[in-house]
Coordinates of C-alpha atoms in Angstrom, one line a residue:
M1 CA 0.4 -0.2 0.4
G2 CA 3.0 2.4 0.6
T3 CA 3.6 2.1 -3.3
Q4 CA 0.1 3.8 -4.3
A5 CA 0.8 7.9 -3.4
P6 CA 4.0 7.4 -5.8
E7 CA 2.2 6.1 -8.2
N8 CA -0.7 8.7 -8.4
H9 CA 2.0 11.7 -7.9
S10 CA 3.7 9.5 -11.0
L11 CA 0.3 9.1 -13.7
A12 CA -0.2 13.4 -12.7
K13 CA 2.7 14.1 -13.9
V14 CA 2.6 11.9 -17.0
D15 CA -0.6 13.3 -17.1
E16 CA 0.2 16.9 -17.2
R17 CA 3.2 16.6 -19.7
S18 CA 0.8 14.4 -22.0
A19 CA -2.1 17.7 -21.4
G20 CA 0.9 20.1 -22.7
E21 CA 1.6 18.2 -25.6
K22 CA -1.7 17.5 -27.1
A23 CA -1.9 22.0 -27.2
I24 CA 1.7 21.1 -29.4
D25 CA -0.3 18.2 -31.4
D26 CA -3.8 20.3 -32.4
W27 CA -1.7 23.3 -33.6
L28 CA 1.0 20.3 -36.0
P29 CA 0.2 20.0 -39.2
I30 CA -0.4 15.9 -39.4
T31 CA -2.8 15.6 -35.9
S32 CA -4.4 19.4 -35.8
S33 CA -7.3 17.8 -37.5
R34 CA -9.4 14.9 -37.8
N35 CA -11.9 14.7 -39.3
A36 CA -11.7 14.2 -43.1
K37 CA -13.4 11.1 -44.8
W38 CA -12.7 8.0 -47.0
W39 CA -13.0 10.1 -50.5
Y40 CA -10.3 12.8 -48.7
S41 CA -7.9 9.5 -48.6
A42 CA -8.6 8.9 -52.4
F43 CA -8.1 12.5 -54.2
H44 CA -4.5 13.2 -51.6
N45 CA -3.3 9.6 -52.9
V46 CA -4.0 10.6 -56.1
T47 CA -2.4 14.0 -55.8
A48 CA 0.4 12.1 -54.0
M49 CA 0.9 9.9 -56.9
V50 CA -0.3 10.0 -60.0
G51 CA 2.1 13.9 -61.0
A52 CA 5.4 14.1 -62.8
G53 CA 6.3 10.2 -63.3
V54 CA 2.6 9.5 -65.6
L55 CA 4.5 11.9 -68.0
S56 CA 7.5 10.4 -68.3
L57 CA 6.2 6.2 -68.6
P58 CA 6.0 6.2 -72.5
Y59 CA 9.6 7.6 -72.6
A60 CA 11.0 5.0 -69.9
M61 CA 8.8 2.5 -71.9
S62 CA 11.1 3.4 -74.8
E63 CA 14.0 2.6 -72.6
L64 CA 12.8 -0.8 -71.4
G65 CA 10.7 -2.2 -74.6
W66 CA 7.3 -4.3 -74.8
G67 CA 8.0 -7.2 -72.8
P68 CA 9.7 -5.6 -69.8
G69 CA 7.9 -2.6 -69.8
I70 CA 5.0 -4.5 -69.2
T71 CA 6.0 -6.8 -66.6
V72 CA 7.7 -3.5 -65.0
L73 CA 4.5 -1.5 -64.5
M74 CA 2.3 -4.3 -63.7
L75 CA 4.8 -5.6 -61.1
S76 CA 5.1 -2.1 -59.6
W77 CA 1.6 -1.3 -59.1
I78 CA 0.7 -4.7 -57.7
V79 CA 3.6 -4.7 -54.9
T80 CA 3.3 -1.0 -54.3
L81 CA -0.7 -1.9 -53.4
Y82 CA 0.2 -4.5 -51.3
T83 CA 2.8 -2.3 -49.7
M84 CA 0.3 0.8 -49.1
W85 CA -1.9 -2.1 -47.8
Q86 CA 0.8 -2.8 -45.1
M87 CA 1.0 0.8 -44.0
V88 CA -2.9 1.1 -43.6
E89 CA -3.2 -1.9 -41.6
M90 CA 0.2 -0.9 -39.7
H91 CA -1.6 2.4 -38.6
E92 CA -3.3 1.7 -35.3
M93 CA -1.5 -2.4 -34.7
V94 CA -1.2 -1.1 -31.2
P95 CA -5.0 -0.4 -29.3
G96 CA -5.2 2.6 -28.7
K97 CA -2.1 4.5 -30.7
R98 CA -1.8 5.7 -33.5
F99 CA 1.3 5.8 -35.7
D100 CA 0.2 9.4 -37.2
R101 CA 4.0 9.0 -39.1
Y102 CA 6.0 7.2 -41.3
H103 CA 9.0 7.3 -38.9
E104 CA 6.9 6.8 -35.7
L105 CA 6.3 3.7 -37.2
G106 CA 9.7 3.5 -38.1
Q107 CA 10.7 3.4 -34.4
H108 CA 7.9 0.9 -33.6
A109 CA 9.6 -1.4 -35.6
F110 CA 13.3 -0.4 -35.1
G111 CA 13.7 1.0 -32.3
K112 CA 13.9 4.9 -31.3
K113 CA 16.6 6.0 -32.6
L114 CA 17.4 3.6 -35.8
G115 CA 13.6 4.2 -36.4
L116 CA 15.1 7.5 -36.8
W117 CA 18.0 7.6 -38.8
I118 CA 16.4 4.8 -40.7
V119 CA 13.1 6.3 -42.2
V120 CA 13.1 9.8 -41.5
P121 CA 16.9 10.6 -44.1
Q122 CA 14.6 8.4 -46.9
Q123 CA 11.1 10.1 -46.4
L124 CA 12.7 13.7 -46.6
I125 CA 14.6 12.6 -49.4
V126 CA 11.4 11.7 -51.0
E127 CA 9.3 14.5 -50.0
V128 CA 12.1 17.6 -50.6
G129 CA 13.0 15.9 -53.9
G130 CA 9.5 15.5 -54.6
D131 CA 9.2 18.8 -54.2
I132 CA 11.8 19.8 -56.6
V133 CA 10.4 17.9 -59.4
F134 CA 7.3 19.2 -59.3
L135 CA 8.9 22.8 -59.6
V136 CA 10.9 21.5 -62.4
T137 CA 7.7 20.3 -63.9
G138 CA 5.4 22.7 -63.1
G139 CA 7.6 25.5 -64.6
K140 CA 8.6 23.2 -67.8
S141 CA 4.7 22.6 -68.5
L142 CA 4.1 26.8 -68.1
K143 CA 7.0 26.9 -71.0
K144 CA 5.1 25.2 -72.7
F145 CA 2.0 26.5 -72.2
H146 CA 3.3 29.7 -73.4
D147 CA 5.3 28.4 -76.3
V148 CA 2.4 26.5 -77.9
I149 CA -0.2 29.9 -77.2
C150 CA 2.9 32.5 -78.7
G151 CA 4.1 30.2 -81.3
N152 CA 6.8 32.7 -82.9
E153 CA 5.4 35.3 -81.8
C154 CA 7.0 35.9 -78.3
T155 CA 10.2 36.3 -76.7
D156 CA 11.5 33.3 -75.8
I157 CA 11.6 33.5 -71.8
K158 CA 14.2 31.3 -69.6
L159 CA 12.5 28.4 -67.5
T160 CA 14.5 29.3 -64.3
Y161 CA 11.6 32.5 -64.4
F162 CA 8.5 29.7 -65.2
I163 CA 10.1 27.9 -62.3
M164 CA 9.8 30.9 -60.0
I165 CA 6.6 32.2 -62.0
F166 CA 5.0 28.4 -60.8
A167 CA 6.9 29.0 -56.8
S168 CA 5.3 31.6 -56.4
C169 CA 2.0 30.7 -55.7
H170 CA 3.2 28.1 -53.4
F171 CA 4.6 30.5 -51.0
V172 CA 1.0 31.5 -50.2
L173 CA -0.5 28.1 -50.2
S174 CA 1.9 26.0 -47.8
Q175 CA 0.2 28.8 -45.5
L176 CA -2.7 26.9 -44.9
P177 CA -2.3 25.1 -41.7
N178 CA -2.8 20.7 -42.4
F179 CA -3.9 18.7 -44.7
N180 CA -7.7 19.2 -44.4
S181 CA -6.8 22.6 -45.3
I182 CA -5.4 21.9 -48.7
S183 CA -8.1 19.1 -50.0
G184 CA -10.0 21.4 -52.0
V185 CA -6.7 21.6 -54.0
S186 CA -5.8 18.2 -54.0
L187 CA -9.6 17.6 -54.7
A188 CA -8.3 20.0 -58.0
A189 CA -5.0 18.4 -58.7
A190 CA -6.7 14.8 -58.8
V191 CA -9.5 16.0 -61.3
M192 CA -6.5 17.3 -63.6
S193 CA -4.3 14.1 -63.2
L194 CA -6.9 11.8 -64.5
S195 CA -8.0 14.9 -67.4
Y196 CA -4.4 15.6 -68.2
S197 CA -3.5 11.4 -68.2
T198 CA -6.2 10.9 -71.0
I199 CA -5.6 14.2 -72.9
A200 CA -2.3 12.4 -73.5
W201 CA -3.4 9.4 -74.7
G202 CA -6.4 10.5 -76.7
A203 CA -4.9 13.1 -78.4
T204 CA -1.7 10.5 -79.1
A205 CA -4.3 7.8 -80.4
H206 CA -6.0 9.9 -82.3
K207 CA -2.5 11.7 -83.9
G208 CA -2.3 8.1 -84.4
Q209 CA 1.6 5.5 -85.1
L210 CA 4.5 7.5 -87.0
P211 CA 5.2 7.0 -90.1
N212 CA 7.8 4.8 -89.5
V213 CA 7.6 3.8 -86.1
D214 CA 10.9 2.1 -83.9
F215 CA 10.8 -0.1 -81.4
H216 CA 14.5 -0.6 -81.2
V217 CA 15.3 0.8 -77.4
R218 CA 17.1 4.0 -78.7
A219 CA 20.6 3.3 -77.4
T220 CA 23.1 1.7 -79.7
T221 CA 25.8 0.2 -77.6
T222 CA 25.8 -1.9 -74.4
P223 CA 26.7 0.0 -72.2
E224 CA 24.2 2.7 -73.2
K225 CA 21.3 0.4 -73.2
V226 CA 21.6 -0.9 -69.5
F227 CA 22.3 2.3 -68.1
D228 CA 19.1 3.5 -69.8
F229 CA 17.1 0.4 -68.4
F230 CA 18.5 0.9 -64.9
G231 CA 17.2 4.6 -65.2
A232 CA 13.6 4.0 -66.8
L233 CA 13.4 1.9 -64.0
G234 CA 13.7 4.5 -61.5
D235 CA 11.2 6.2 -63.8
V236 CA 8.5 4.0 -62.7
A237 CA 9.6 3.8 -59.0
F238 CA 9.1 7.8 -59.2
A239 CA 5.3 7.2 -61.0
Y240 CA 4.6 4.6 -57.6
A241 CA 5.0 7.6 -55.1
G242 CA 2.3 8.2 -52.1
H243 CA 3.7 5.7 -49.6
N244 CA 5.7 8.5 -48.1
V245 CA 2.7 10.6 -47.3
V246 CA 0.2 8.1 -46.8
L247 CA 0.3 7.4 -42.6
E248 CA -0.2 11.2 -42.3
I249 CA -3.1 11.4 -44.8
Q250 CA -4.2 8.3 -42.2
A251 CA -3.4 10.6 -39.4
T252 CA -6.7 12.8 -40.6
I253 CA -9.7 10.5 -40.8
P254 CA -11.2 10.3 -37.5
S255 CA -11.2 6.7 -35.4
T256 CA -12.8 4.5 -33.2
P257 CA -12.2 0.5 -31.8
E258 CA -15.2 -0.1 -33.5
N259 CA -14.6 2.1 -36.8
P260 CA -10.9 1.9 -37.1
S261 CA -9.9 4.7 -40.1
K262 CA -8.1 1.9 -42.0
K263 CA -12.0 0.9 -43.3
P264 CA -12.5 4.4 -45.1
M265 CA -8.6 5.0 -45.3
W266 CA -7.9 1.4 -47.3
K267 CA -11.8 2.0 -49.2
G268 CA -9.7 5.6 -50.6
V269 CA -6.7 3.3 -51.5
V270 CA -8.4 1.4 -53.8
V271 CA -10.5 3.8 -55.3
A272 CA -7.4 5.8 -55.9
Y273 CA -5.4 3.1 -57.1
I274 CA -7.8 2.5 -60.1
M275 CA -7.8 6.0 -60.8
V276 CA -3.9 5.0 -61.0
A277 CA -4.4 2.5 -63.6
I278 CA -6.8 4.3 -65.4
C279 CA -4.2 7.0 -65.6
Y280 CA -1.1 5.1 -65.6
F281 CA -1.3 2.0 -67.9
P282 CA -2.9 3.6 -71.0
I283 CA -0.4 6.6 -71.4
S284 CA 2.7 4.0 -71.0
F285 CA 1.0 2.1 -74.0
I286 CA -0.8 4.3 -75.9
G287 CA 2.3 6.6 -75.8
Y288 CA 5.0 4.0 -76.4
W289 CA 2.7 2.5 -79.5
A290 CA 2.7 5.7 -81.3
F291 CA 6.0 7.7 -80.7
G292 CA 8.1 4.6 -80.0
N293 CA 11.6 5.6 -79.3
Q294 CA 11.3 9.1 -80.5
V295 CA 9.0 9.7 -77.4
D296 CA 10.1 13.0 -74.9
D297 CA 10.9 12.0 -71.4
N298 CA 7.7 14.4 -71.0
I299 CA 4.9 13.3 -73.1
L300 CA 3.3 16.9 -73.5
I301 CA 6.4 17.9 -75.3
T302 CA 6.4 15.2 -77.7
L303 CA 2.7 16.3 -79.0
N304 CA 2.4 19.6 -80.8
K305 CA -1.1 19.6 -81.9
P306 CA -4.5 20.6 -82.0
K307 CA -2.6 23.7 -79.9
W308 CA -5.7 24.6 -77.8
L309 CA -5.9 20.8 -76.0
I310 CA -2.4 20.3 -75.5
A311 CA -2.0 24.1 -73.9
L312 CA -5.1 22.8 -71.8
A313 CA -3.1 19.8 -70.8
N314 CA 0.6 21.6 -70.1
M315 CA -1.9 24.1 -67.4
M316 CA -4.0 20.6 -66.1
V317 CA -0.6 19.9 -65.6
V318 CA 0.4 23.1 -63.7
I319 CA -2.5 23.0 -61.7
H320 CA -2.2 19.5 -60.6
V321 CA 2.0 19.3 -59.0
I322 CA 0.8 22.3 -57.2
G323 CA -1.4 20.3 -55.0
S324 CA 1.2 17.6 -55.4
Y325 CA 4.0 20.2 -54.3
Q326 CA 1.4 20.7 -51.0
I327 CA 0.5 17.4 -50.3
F328 CA 4.4 16.1 -49.9
A329 CA 5.5 19.4 -48.5
M330 CA 2.7 19.1 -45.6
P331 CA 4.7 15.9 -43.9
V332 CA 8.4 18.5 -44.6
F333 CA 6.3 21.3 -42.7
D334 CA 5.4 19.1 -39.2
M335 CA 9.4 17.8 -39.2
I336 CA 10.3 21.5 -39.1
E337 CA 7.7 22.3 -37.0
T338 CA 7.7 19.6 -33.9
I339 CA 11.7 20.1 -34.3
L340 CA 11.4 24.0 -34.2
V341 CA 8.2 23.7 -30.9
K342 CA 9.3 20.7 -29.3
K343 CA 12.9 20.4 -29.5
L344 CA 14.0 24.4 -29.7
R345 CA 11.0 25.7 -27.5
F346 CA 10.0 27.9 -30.3
P347 CA 6.1 29.3 -29.5
P348 CA 4.3 27.4 -31.9
G349 CA 2.3 30.5 -34.0
L350 CA 2.0 32.5 -37.2
A351 CA 5.3 33.8 -37.6
L352 CA 7.1 31.0 -36.8
R353 CA 5.1 29.3 -39.5
L354 CA 5.4 31.9 -41.6
I355 CA 9.3 32.2 -41.2
A356 CA 9.5 27.8 -41.3
R357 CA 7.5 26.9 -45.0
T358 CA 8.6 30.6 -46.9
T359 CA 12.4 29.3 -46.4
Y360 CA 11.8 25.8 -47.2
V361 CA 10.1 27.4 -50.5
A362 CA 12.6 29.1 -50.9
F363 CA 15.3 26.6 -50.9
T364 CA 13.3 24.1 -52.9
T365 CA 12.5 26.3 -55.8
F366 CA 16.3 27.7 -55.4
V367 CA 17.7 23.7 -56.3
A368 CA 15.1 23.4 -58.8
I369 CA 16.4 26.5 -60.9
T370 CA 20.4 25.5 -60.7
I371 CA 19.5 21.6 -61.8
P372 CA 16.5 21.2 -63.9
F373 CA 17.0 17.9 -65.2
F374 CA 13.9 16.3 -65.4
G375 CA 14.3 12.8 -67.3
G376 CA 16.9 12.1 -64.6
L377 CA 15.6 13.5 -61.8
L378 CA 13.4 11.4 -62.1
G379 CA 14.8 8.2 -62.3
F380 CA 17.4 9.2 -59.4
F381 CA 15.4 10.2 -56.6
G382 CA 12.5 7.5 -58.0
G383 CA 15.5 4.9 -57.6
F384 CA 17.2 6.0 -54.7
A385 CA 14.5 7.2 -52.3
F386 CA 11.0 6.2 -53.4
A387 CA 12.2 2.2 -53.9
P388 CA 13.1 1.7 -50.3
T389 CA 9.4 3.4 -48.9
T390 CA 7.7 2.3 -51.5
Y391 CA 8.2 -1.2 -52.5
F392 CA 10.4 -2.9 -49.3
L393 CA 10.5 -1.3 -45.9
P394 CA 7.3 -1.6 -44.9
C395 CA 7.5 -5.1 -45.9
I396 CA 10.8 -5.0 -43.6
M397 CA 8.5 -3.5 -41.1
W398 CA 5.5 -6.2 -41.4
L399 CA 8.4 -8.6 -40.9
A400 CA 10.0 -7.3 -37.6
I401 CA 6.5 -6.3 -35.7
Y402 CA 4.2 -9.0 -36.7
K403 CA 7.4 -12.2 -37.3
P404 CA 5.3 -14.2 -40.1
K405 CA 6.4 -18.1 -40.2
R406 CA 9.4 -18.5 -41.4
F407 CA 8.0 -20.4 -45.3
S408 CA 4.4 -18.9 -44.9
L409 CA 3.3 -17.2 -47.7
S410 CA 3.3 -13.8 -45.9
W411 CA 6.8 -14.1 -45.7
F412 CA 8.0 -15.6 -48.9
T413 CA 5.5 -11.9 -50.1
N414 CA 7.6 -9.3 -48.2
W415 CA 10.9 -11.5 -48.9
I416 CA 10.0 -11.2 -53.3
C417 CA 9.5 -7.1 -52.3
I418 CA 12.1 -6.9 -50.5
I419 CA 14.9 -8.6 -52.9
L420 CA 13.1 -6.7 -55.5
G421 CA 13.2 -3.2 -54.1
V422 CA 16.3 -3.6 -53.1
I423 CA 17.8 -4.8 -56.8
L424 CA 15.7 -1.0 -57.9
M425 CA 17.2 1.0 -55.5
I426 CA 21.1 -0.1 -56.7
L427 CA 20.4 0.2 -60.1
A428 CA 17.8 2.8 -61.1
P429 CA 20.4 5.9 -59.5
I430 CA 22.9 4.1 -61.7
G431 CA 21.7 5.0 -64.9
A432 CA 19.7 8.3 -63.8
L433 CA 23.3 9.8 -62.7
R434 CA 24.7 9.1 -66.0
Q435 CA 21.6 11.0 -67.6
I436 CA 21.7 13.4 -64.9
I437 CA 25.6 14.3 -65.9
L438 CA 25.4 14.0 -69.8
S439 CA 22.5 17.3 -69.4
A440 CA 25.2 18.7 -66.9
K441 CA 27.9 19.0 -69.8
T442 CA 25.8 20.6 -72.0
Y443 CA 23.9 23.0 -69.7
Q444 CA 24.5 26.2 -69.0
F445 CA 23.1 27.8 -65.2
Y446 CA 19.7 29.3 -64.4
S447 CA 19.2 28.7 -68.7

């Protein structure tokens, strides 16, 4: 009985501390709002996944060829849907606790310190790298829109300026506090992705095949073929890039023991993946069928007529990647603000949010205008960072936490995904880095 009082005293201290943390959590972007519906999950996931990647898929097909290209695309769709299901299931695997952030799940699987070191660097590379690529894509699409509308009548404007124009809206949008507050932007982005993907493959199908279409890979020497193949794997990996924000999206959905968040979340994910298939497979196969190895690394650049339709599609890309940038940036904002408020003891408020988020947008814009190697960036980030967080890290955490019986179906499935993901992570950056080096030889900074 003599130990009863200290236990109560200790419990009171815990409650007092959690109340302070609760006030901060109610301010942080990931945990401040939990009233999302299942369709929020659908369009957030579409916006996170379909983006810059879809326009490069015909180009990836041209470097892979018909057989390997179809196999890699289909296999990636199946593997990433499976690992997405794992993430959704693991969100509330501990009764009464929610893993609202990717790194929190990593800490549960690997330990407090190791989990942070394994997950956070990869997640940051994915999200910051993704945002840089979205800025480049937005700038290129704005430039294409300008060039298509003007023809030869307007003065040529540097890509650098278009990236800066595209970035300017993010200085404003980045001040929206949380995922639910950007739901309108995300919905518009998801609709745009479906629209411009349909325009891209529809216009391609209407145009028909080139007279002398060639389905041989464009490289002539064996080393070039190998490097291009590796780079194309990275392009495909980048195209399936929603996992790094899936737990953060699920955190916005309400949850009770009777109705856990995984039910509406999974419903949204299934709808999102159907939309992904509708976007990805027609544009990949029809784009390659029509242009063969003459297709550009952004299929909308290959298409030039009808003018109004191509201009419209490029503007849709701009609207979409505005949403994609915000979806990828929100977890980064959460990390930055958590460190500033919880570790460095800055008072939460408008001033902190304004300075922190504006600095982030300025940084990503600077990198984007400095190295806008669109195709190479896709492949490099796709292989180096997206492959772990999307293809095999969920499987490793599943094995570490659930410990399925050796040689069972679950054990085999996870190990196959891990092996495929590791191969992708090793090979893809090699080809992409070579492409970046080749681009850098002739590139002039801020051109």
